[in-house]
Coordinates of N, CA and C and ligand atoms in Angstrom, one line a residue:
X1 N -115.0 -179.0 63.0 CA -113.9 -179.9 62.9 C -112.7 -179.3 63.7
X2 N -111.8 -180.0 64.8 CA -111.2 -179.4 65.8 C -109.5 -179.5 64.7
X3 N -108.9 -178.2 64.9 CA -107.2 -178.4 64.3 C -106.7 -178.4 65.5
X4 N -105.4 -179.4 64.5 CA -104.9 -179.5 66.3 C -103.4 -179.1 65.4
X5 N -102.2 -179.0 66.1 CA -101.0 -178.6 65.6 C -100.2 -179.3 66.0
X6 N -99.5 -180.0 65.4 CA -98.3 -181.0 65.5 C -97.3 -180.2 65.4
X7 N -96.6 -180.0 67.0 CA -94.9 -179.2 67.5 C -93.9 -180.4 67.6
X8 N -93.3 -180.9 66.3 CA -92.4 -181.7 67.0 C -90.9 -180.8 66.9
X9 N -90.3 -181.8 67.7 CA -89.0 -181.6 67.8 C -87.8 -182.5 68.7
X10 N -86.6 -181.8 68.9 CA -86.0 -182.4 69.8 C -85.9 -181.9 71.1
X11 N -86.3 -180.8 71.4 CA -86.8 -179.9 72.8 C -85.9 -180.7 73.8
X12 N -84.6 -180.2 73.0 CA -83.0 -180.6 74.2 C -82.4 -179.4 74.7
X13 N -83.3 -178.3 75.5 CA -83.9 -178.3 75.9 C -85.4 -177.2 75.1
X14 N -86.2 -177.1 75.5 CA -87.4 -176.4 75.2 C -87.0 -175.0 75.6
X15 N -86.9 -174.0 74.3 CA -87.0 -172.9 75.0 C -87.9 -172.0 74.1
X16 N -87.6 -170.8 74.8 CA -88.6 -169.3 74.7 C -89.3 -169.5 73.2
X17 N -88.1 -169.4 72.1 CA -88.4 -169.5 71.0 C -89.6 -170.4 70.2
X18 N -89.5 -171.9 70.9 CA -90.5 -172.5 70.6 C -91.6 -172.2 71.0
X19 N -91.6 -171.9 72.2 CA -92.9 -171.7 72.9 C -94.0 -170.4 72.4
X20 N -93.0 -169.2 72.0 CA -93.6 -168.0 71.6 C -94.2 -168.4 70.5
X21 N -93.6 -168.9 69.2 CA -93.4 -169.3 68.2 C -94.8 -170.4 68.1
X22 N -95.1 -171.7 68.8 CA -96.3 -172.3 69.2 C -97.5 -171.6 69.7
X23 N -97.6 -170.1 70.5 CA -98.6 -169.8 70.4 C -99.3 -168.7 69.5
X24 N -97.8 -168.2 69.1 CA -98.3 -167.0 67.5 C -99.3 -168.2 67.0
X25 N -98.4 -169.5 66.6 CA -99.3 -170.0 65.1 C -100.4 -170.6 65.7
X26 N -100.6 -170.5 66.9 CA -102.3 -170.9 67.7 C -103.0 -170.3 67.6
X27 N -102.8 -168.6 67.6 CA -103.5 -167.7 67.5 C -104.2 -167.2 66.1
X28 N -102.7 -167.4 65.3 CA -102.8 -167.5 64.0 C -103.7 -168.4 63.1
X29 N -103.7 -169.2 63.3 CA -104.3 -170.2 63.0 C -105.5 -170.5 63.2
X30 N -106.0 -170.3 64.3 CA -106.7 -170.5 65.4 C -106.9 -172.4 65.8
X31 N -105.6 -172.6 65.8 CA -106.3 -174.1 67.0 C -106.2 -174.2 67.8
X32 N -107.3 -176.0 67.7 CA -107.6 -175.9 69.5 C -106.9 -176.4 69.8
X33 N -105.6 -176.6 69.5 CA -105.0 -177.0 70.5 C -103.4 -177.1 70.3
X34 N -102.1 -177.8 70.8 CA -101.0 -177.7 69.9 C -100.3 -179.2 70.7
X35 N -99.9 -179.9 69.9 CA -99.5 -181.0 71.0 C -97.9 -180.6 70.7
X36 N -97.1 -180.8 71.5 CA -95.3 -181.1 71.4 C -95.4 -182.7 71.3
X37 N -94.5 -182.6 70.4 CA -94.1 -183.9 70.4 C -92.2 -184.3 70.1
X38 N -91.6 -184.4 71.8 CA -90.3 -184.9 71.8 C -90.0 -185.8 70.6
X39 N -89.4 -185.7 69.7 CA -88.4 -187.2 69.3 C -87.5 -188.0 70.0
X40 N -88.1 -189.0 69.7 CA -86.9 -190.3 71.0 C -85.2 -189.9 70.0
X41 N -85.4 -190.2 69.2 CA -84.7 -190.2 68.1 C -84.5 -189.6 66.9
X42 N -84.0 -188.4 66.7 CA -84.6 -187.3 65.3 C -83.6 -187.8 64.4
X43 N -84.5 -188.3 63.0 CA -83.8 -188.8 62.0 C -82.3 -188.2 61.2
X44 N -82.3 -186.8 61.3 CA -81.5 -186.2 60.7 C -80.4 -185.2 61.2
X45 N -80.1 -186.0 62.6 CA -79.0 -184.6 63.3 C -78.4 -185.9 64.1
X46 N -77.3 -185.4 65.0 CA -77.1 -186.0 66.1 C -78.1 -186.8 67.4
X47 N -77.3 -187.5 68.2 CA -78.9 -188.0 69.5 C -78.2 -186.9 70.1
X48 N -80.0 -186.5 70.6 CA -80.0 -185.4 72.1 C -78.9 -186.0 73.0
X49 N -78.5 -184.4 73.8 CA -77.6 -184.8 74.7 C -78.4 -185.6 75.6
X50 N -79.6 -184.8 76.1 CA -80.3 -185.3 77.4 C -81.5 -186.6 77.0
X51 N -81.5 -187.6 78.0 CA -82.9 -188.9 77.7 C -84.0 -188.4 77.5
X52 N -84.6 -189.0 76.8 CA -85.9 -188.8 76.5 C -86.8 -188.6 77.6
X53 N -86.9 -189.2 78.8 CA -88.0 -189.0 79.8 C -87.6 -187.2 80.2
X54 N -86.1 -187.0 80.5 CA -86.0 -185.9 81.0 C -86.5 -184.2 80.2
X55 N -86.3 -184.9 78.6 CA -86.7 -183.6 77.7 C -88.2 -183.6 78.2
X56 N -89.2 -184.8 77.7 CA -90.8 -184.7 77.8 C -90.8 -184.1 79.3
X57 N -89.9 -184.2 80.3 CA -90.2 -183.8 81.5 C -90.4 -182.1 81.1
X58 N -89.4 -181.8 81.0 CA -88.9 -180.5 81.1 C -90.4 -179.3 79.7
X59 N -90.8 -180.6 78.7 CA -91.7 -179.9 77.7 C -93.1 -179.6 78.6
X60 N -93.3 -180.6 79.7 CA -94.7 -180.8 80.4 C -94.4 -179.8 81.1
X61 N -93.3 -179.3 81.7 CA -93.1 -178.1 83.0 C -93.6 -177.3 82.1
X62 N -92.7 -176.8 80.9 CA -93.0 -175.3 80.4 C -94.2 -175.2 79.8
X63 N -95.2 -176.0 79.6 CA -96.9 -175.8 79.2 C -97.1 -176.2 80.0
X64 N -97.2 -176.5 80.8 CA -98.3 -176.6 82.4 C -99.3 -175.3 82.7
X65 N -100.2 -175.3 82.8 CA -101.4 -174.6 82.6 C -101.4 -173.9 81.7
X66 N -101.0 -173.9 80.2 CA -101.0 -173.1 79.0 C -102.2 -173.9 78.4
X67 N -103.9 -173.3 78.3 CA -104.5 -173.7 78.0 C -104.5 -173.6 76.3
X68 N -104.6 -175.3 75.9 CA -104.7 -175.7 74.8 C -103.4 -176.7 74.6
X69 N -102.0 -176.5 75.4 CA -101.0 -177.1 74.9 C -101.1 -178.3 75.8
X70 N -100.3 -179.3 75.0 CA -100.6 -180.6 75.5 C -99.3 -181.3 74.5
X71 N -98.9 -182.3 76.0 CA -97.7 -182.9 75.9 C -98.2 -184.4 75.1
X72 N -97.7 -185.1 73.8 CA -97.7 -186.3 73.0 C -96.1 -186.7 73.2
X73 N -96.2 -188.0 74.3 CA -95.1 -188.8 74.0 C -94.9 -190.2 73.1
X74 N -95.6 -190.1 71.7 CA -95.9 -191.5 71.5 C -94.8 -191.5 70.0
X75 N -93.6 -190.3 70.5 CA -92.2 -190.9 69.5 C -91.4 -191.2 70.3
X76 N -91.1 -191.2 71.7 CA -90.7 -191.6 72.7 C -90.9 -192.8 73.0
X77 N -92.2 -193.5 72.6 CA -92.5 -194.7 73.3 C -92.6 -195.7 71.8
X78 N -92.5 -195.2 71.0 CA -91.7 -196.1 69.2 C -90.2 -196.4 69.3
X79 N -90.1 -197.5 69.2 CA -88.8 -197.9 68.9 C -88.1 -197.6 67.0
X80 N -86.8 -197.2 67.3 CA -86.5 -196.5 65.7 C -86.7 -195.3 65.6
X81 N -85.9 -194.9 64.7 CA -85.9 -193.5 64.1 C -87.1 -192.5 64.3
X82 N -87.4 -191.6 64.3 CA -88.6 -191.0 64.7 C -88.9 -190.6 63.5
X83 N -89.6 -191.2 62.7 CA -89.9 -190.4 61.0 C -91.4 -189.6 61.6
X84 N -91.7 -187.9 61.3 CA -92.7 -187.2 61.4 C -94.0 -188.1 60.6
X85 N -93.5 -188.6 59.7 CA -94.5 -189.2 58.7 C -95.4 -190.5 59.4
X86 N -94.7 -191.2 60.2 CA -95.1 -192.3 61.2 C -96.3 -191.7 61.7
X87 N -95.7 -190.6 62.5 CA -96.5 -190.0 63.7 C -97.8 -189.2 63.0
X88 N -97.7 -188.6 62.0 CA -98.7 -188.4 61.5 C -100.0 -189.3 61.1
X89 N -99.2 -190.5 60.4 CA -100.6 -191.7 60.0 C -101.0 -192.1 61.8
X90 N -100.3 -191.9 62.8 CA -100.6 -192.6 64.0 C -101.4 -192.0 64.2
X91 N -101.5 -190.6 64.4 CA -102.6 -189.3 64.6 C -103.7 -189.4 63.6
X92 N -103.5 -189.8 62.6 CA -104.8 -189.5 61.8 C -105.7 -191.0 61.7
X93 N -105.1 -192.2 62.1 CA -105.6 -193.3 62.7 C -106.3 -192.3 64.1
X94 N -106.0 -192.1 65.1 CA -106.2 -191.8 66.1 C -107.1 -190.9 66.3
X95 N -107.3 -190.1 65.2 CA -108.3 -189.1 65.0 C -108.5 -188.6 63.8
X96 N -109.3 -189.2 63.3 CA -109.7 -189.3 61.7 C -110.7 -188.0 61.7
X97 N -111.3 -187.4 62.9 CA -112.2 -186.3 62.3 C -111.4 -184.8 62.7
X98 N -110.2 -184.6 63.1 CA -109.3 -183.5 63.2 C -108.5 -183.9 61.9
X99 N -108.6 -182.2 61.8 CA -107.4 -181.6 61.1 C -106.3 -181.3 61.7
X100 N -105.3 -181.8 61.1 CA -103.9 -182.0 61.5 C -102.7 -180.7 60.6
X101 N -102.4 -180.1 61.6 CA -101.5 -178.7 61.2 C -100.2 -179.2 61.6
X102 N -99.1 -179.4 60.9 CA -97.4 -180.0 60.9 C -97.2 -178.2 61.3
X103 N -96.7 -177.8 62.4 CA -95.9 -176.4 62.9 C -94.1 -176.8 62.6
X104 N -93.6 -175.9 61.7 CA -92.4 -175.5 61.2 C -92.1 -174.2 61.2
X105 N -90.6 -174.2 61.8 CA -89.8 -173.2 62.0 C -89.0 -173.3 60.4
X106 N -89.2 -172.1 60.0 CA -88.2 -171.8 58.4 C -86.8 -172.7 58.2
X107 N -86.0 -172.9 59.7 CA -85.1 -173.9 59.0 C -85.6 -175.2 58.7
X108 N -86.3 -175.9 59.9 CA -87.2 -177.3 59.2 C -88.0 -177.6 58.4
X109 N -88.5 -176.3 58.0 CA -88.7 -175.9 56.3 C -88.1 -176.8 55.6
X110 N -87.0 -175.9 55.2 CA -86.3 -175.7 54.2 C -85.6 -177.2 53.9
X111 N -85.4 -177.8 55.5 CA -84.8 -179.1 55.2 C -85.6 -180.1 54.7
X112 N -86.8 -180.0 54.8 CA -88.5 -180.9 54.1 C -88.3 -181.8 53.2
X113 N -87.1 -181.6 52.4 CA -86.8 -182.0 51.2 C -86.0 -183.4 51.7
X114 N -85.3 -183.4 52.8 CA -84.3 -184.4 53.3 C -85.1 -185.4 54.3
X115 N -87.0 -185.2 54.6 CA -87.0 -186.0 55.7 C -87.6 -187.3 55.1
X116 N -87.9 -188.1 55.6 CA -88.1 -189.6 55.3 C -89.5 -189.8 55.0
X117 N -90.1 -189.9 53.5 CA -90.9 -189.9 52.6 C -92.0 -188.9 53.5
X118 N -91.4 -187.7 52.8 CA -91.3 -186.3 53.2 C -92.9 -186.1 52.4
X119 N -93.1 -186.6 51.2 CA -94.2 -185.6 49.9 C -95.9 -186.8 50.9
X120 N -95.8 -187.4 51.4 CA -96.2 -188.5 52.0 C -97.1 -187.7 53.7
X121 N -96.2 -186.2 54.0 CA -96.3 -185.5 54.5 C -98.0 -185.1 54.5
X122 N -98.0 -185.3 53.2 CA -99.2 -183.8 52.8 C -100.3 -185.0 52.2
X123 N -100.5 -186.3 53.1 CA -101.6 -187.2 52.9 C -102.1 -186.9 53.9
X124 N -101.7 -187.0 55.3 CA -102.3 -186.6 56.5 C -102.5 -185.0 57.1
X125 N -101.7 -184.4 56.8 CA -101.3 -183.0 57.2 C -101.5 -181.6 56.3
X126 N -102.0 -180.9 57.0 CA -101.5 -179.2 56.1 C -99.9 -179.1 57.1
X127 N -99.2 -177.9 56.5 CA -97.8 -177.7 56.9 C -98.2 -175.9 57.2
X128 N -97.5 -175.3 57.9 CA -97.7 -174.2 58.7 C -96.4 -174.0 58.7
X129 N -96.0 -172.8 58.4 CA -94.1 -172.3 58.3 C -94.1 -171.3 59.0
X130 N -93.6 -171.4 60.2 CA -93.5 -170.1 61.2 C -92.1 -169.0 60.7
X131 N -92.3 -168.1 60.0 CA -91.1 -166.8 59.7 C -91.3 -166.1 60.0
X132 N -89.5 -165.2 59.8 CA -89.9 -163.8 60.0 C -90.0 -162.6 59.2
X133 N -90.1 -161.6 59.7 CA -91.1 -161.3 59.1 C -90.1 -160.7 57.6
X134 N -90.7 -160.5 56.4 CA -90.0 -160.0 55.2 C -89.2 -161.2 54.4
X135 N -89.8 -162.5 55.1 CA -89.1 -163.6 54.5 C -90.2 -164.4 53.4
X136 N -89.6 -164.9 52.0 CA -90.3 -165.5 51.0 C -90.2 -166.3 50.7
X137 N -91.1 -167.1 50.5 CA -90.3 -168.5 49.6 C -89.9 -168.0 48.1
X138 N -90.5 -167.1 48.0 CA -89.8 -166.5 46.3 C -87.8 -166.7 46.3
X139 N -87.8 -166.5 47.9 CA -86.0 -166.8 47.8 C -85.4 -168.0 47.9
X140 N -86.3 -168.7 48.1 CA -85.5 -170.4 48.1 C -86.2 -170.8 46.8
X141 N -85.2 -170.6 45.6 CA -85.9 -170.9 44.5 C -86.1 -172.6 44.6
X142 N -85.1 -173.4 44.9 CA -85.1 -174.8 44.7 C -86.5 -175.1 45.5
X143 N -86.9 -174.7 46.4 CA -87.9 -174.8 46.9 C -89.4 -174.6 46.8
X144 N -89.3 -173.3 46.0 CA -90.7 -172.6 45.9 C -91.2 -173.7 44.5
X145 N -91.0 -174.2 43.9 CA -91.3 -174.9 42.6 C -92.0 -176.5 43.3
X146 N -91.2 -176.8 43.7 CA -91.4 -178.3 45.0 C -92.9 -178.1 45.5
X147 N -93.0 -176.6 45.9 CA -94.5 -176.3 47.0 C -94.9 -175.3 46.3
X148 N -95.1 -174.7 45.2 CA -95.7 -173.8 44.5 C -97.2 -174.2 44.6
X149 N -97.6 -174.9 44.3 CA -99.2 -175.7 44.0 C -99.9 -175.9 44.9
X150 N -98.8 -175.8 46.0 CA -99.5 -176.6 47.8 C -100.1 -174.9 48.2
X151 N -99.3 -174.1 48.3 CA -99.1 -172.5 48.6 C -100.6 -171.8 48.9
X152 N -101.2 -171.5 50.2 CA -102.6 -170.6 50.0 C -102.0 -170.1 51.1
X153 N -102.5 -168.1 50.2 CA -102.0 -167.2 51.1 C -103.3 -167.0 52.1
X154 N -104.3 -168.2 52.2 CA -105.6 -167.2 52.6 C -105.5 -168.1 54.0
X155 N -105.8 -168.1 55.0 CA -106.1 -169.2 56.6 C -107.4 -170.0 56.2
X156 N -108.3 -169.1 55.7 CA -109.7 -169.7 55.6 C -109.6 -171.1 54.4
X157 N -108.9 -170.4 53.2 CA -108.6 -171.9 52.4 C -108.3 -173.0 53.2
X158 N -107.2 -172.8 53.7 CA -106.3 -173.5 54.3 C -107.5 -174.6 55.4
X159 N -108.0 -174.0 55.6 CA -108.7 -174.7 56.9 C -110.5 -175.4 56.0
X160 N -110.5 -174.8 54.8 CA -111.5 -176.0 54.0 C -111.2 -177.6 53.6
X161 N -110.0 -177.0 53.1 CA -109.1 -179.2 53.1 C -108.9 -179.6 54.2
X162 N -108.5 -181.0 53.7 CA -108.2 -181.9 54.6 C -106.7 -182.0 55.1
X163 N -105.7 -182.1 53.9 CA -104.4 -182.0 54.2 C -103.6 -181.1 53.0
X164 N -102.9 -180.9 53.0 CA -102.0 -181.3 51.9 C -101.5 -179.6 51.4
X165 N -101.6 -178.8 52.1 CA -101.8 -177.5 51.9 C -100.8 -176.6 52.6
X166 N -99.8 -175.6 52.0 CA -98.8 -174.8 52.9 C -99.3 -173.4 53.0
X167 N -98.7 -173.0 54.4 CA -99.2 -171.4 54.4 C -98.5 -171.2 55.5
X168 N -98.2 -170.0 55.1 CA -97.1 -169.2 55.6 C -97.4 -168.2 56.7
X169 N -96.9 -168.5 58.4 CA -97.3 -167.3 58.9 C -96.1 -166.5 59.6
X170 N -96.3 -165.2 59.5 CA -95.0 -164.4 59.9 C -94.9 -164.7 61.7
X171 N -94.2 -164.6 62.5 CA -94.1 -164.7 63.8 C -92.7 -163.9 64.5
X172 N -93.0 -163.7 65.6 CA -92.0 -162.6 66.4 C -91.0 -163.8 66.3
X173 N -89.2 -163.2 66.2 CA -88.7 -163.9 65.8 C -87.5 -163.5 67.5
X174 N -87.3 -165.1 68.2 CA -86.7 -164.7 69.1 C -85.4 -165.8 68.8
X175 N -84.1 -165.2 68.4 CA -82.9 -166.1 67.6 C -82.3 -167.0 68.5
X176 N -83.1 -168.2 69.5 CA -82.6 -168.7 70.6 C -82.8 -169.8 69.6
X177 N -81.2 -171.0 69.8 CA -81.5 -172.5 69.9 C -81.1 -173.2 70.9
X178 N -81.8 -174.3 71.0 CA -81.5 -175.2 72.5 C -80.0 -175.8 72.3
X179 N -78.9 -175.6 71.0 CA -77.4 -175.7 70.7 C -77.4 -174.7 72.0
X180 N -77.7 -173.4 71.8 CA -76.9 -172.8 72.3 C -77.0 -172.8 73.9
X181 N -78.3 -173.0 74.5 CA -78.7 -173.6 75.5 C -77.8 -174.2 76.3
X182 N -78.1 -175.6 75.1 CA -76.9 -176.5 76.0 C -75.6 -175.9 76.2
X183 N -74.6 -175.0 75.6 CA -73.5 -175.2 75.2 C -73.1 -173.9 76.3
X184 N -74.3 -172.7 76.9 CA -74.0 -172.4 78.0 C -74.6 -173.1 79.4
X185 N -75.3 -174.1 79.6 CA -75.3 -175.1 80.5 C -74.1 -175.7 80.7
X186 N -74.2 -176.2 79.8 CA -72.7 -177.3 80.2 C -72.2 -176.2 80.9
X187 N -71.3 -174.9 80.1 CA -70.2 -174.1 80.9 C -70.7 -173.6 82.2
X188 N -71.9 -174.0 82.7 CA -72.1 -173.4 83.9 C -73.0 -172.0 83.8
X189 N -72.7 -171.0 82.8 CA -73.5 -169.5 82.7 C -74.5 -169.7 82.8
X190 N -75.3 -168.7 82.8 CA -76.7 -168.0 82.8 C -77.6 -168.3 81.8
X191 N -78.8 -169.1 82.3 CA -79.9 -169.3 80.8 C -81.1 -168.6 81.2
X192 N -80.8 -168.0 82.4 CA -82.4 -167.3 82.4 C -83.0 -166.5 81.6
X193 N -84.4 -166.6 81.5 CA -84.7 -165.7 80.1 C -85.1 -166.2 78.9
X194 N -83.9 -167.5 78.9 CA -83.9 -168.4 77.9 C -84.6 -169.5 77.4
X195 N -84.6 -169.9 78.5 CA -86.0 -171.0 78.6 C -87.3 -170.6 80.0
X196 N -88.5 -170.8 79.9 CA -89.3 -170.3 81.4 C -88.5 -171.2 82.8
X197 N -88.6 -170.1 83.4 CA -87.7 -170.5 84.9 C -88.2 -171.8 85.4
X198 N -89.2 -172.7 85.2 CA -89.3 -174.2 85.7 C -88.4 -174.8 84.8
X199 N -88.0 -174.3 83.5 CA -87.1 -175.6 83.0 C -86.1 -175.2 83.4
X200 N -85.1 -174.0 83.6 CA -84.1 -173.7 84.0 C -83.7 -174.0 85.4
X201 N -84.8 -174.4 86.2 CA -84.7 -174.7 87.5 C -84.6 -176.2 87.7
X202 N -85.0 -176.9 86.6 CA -84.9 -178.3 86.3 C -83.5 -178.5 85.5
X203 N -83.1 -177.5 84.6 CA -82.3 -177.8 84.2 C -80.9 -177.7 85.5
X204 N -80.9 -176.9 86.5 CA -80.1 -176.6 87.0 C -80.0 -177.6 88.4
X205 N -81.2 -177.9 88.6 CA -81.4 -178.9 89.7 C -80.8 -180.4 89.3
X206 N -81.0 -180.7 88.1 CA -80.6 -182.2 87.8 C -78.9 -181.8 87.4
X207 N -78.8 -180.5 86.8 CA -77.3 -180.8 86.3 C -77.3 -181.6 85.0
X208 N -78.3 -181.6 84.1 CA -78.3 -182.7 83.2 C -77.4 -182.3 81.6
X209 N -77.3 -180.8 82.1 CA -76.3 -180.4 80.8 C -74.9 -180.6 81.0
X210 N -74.6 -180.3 82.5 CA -73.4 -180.4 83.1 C -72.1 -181.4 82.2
X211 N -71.2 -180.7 82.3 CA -70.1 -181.7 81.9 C -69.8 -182.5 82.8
X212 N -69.1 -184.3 82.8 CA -68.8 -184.6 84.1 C -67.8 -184.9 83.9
Ligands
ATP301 P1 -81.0 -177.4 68.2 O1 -80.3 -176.1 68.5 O2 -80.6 -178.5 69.2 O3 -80.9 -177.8 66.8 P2 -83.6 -176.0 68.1 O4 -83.6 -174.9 69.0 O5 -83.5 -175.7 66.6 O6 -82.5 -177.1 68.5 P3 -85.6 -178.2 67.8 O7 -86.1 -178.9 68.9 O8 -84.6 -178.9 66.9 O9 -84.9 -176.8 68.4 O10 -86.7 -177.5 66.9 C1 -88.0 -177.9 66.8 C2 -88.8 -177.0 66.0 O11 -88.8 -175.6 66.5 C3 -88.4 -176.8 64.5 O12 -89.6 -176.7 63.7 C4 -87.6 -175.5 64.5 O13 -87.7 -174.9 63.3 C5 -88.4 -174.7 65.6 N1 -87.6 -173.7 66.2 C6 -86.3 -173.9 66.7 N2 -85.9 -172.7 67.3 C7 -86.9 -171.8 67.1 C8 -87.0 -170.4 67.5 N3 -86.0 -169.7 68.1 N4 -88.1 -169.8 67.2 C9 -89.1 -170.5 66.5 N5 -89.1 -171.8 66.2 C10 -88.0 -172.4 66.5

């Protein structure tokens, strides 16, 4: 049975961090495969600065021959809110014989509790928490009690069910957000480094962070 790993986000723009962070828990994990999946619309923040075609543009540059990653635009092409929970029953209509891995970064963690019939999560999906390292859920007490029951420290468990299961993997922690991205685009400075040089070269060519 093939796992595949659901990367969503807002990838306004896609950088280093995601990317490293997507193929620790590929490795970790071992799947085959990892899709990104832009939000047209992310339920619980601000709208991206930049359109939707130009983010999925810039997600397809930075995995372009990264075998196994693969670009899903089908919260882009839903009208409404982007609920993760949607996209999930779409995928598991879509492919009823994979296992479906939800990839989280410890802050989208921790927010779990706030997303839109969130426990609904763990019908279709196992959840995967990318940290760093010396980090516990023993410290988010409001937390650990919520997902106490879900919790296998083992990969192998984790990969006998079908959904509904958390596990925790440590990963190299690189402290980039695409906030901060944008907020030296706009001023014009230096992102190299920051994102792989095709998106920085997109980013710089369209000007799309640019103030006008
Ligand atoms: P913003 O600064 O606009 O909030 P972001 O950099 O946090 O953006 P998102 O697109 O909102 O990026 O995040 C998508 C997913 O990537 C989330 O699960 C988040 O936890 C994870 N993530 C974000 N930044 C990193 C990073 N530096 N390393 C690993 N994972 C990250």
């Amino acid at each position: 049975m093939r796992r595949i790993g659901i990367f969503g986000g807002t990838f306004d723009p896609i950088h280093i961090g995601h990317l490293r962070s997507a193929l620790e828990l590929r490795q970790a994990l071992d799947l085959d495969e990892v899709r990104f999946l832009p939000a047209r619309l992310p339920p619980n923040r601000e709208r991206p600065q930049v359109e939707s075609a130009m983010r999925a543009e810039m997600v397809s540059r930075a995995i372009a021959g990264m075998d196994g990653f693969m670009l899903d635009c089908r919260e882009l092409e839903r009208p409404g809110p982007s609920y993760m929970v949607d996209t999930l029953a779409d995928l598991q209509r879509e492919l009823p014989r994979e296992r479906l891995v939800l990839l989280l970064g410890t802050d989208a963690f921790l927010g779990l509790p706030d997303w839109h019939d969130w426990e609904r999560l763990f019908t279709y999906a196992h959840i995967a928490v990318a940290h760093r390292p010396g980090w516990s859920l023993a410290y988010e007490s409001s937390l650990a009690c919520l997902f106490a029951d879900r919790v296998v420290g083992n990969l192998r468990d984790f990969a006998r069910t079908r959904a509904g299961e958390v596990v925790f993997v440590e990963v190299t922690q690189l402290e980039i957000s695409a906030t901060t991205v944008r907020e030296l685009a706009t001023a014009g400075a230096d992102i190299h480094f920051l994102v792989p040089e095709v998106v920085r070269e997109f980013i710089e060519e369209t000007g799309c962070y640019r103030r006008d």
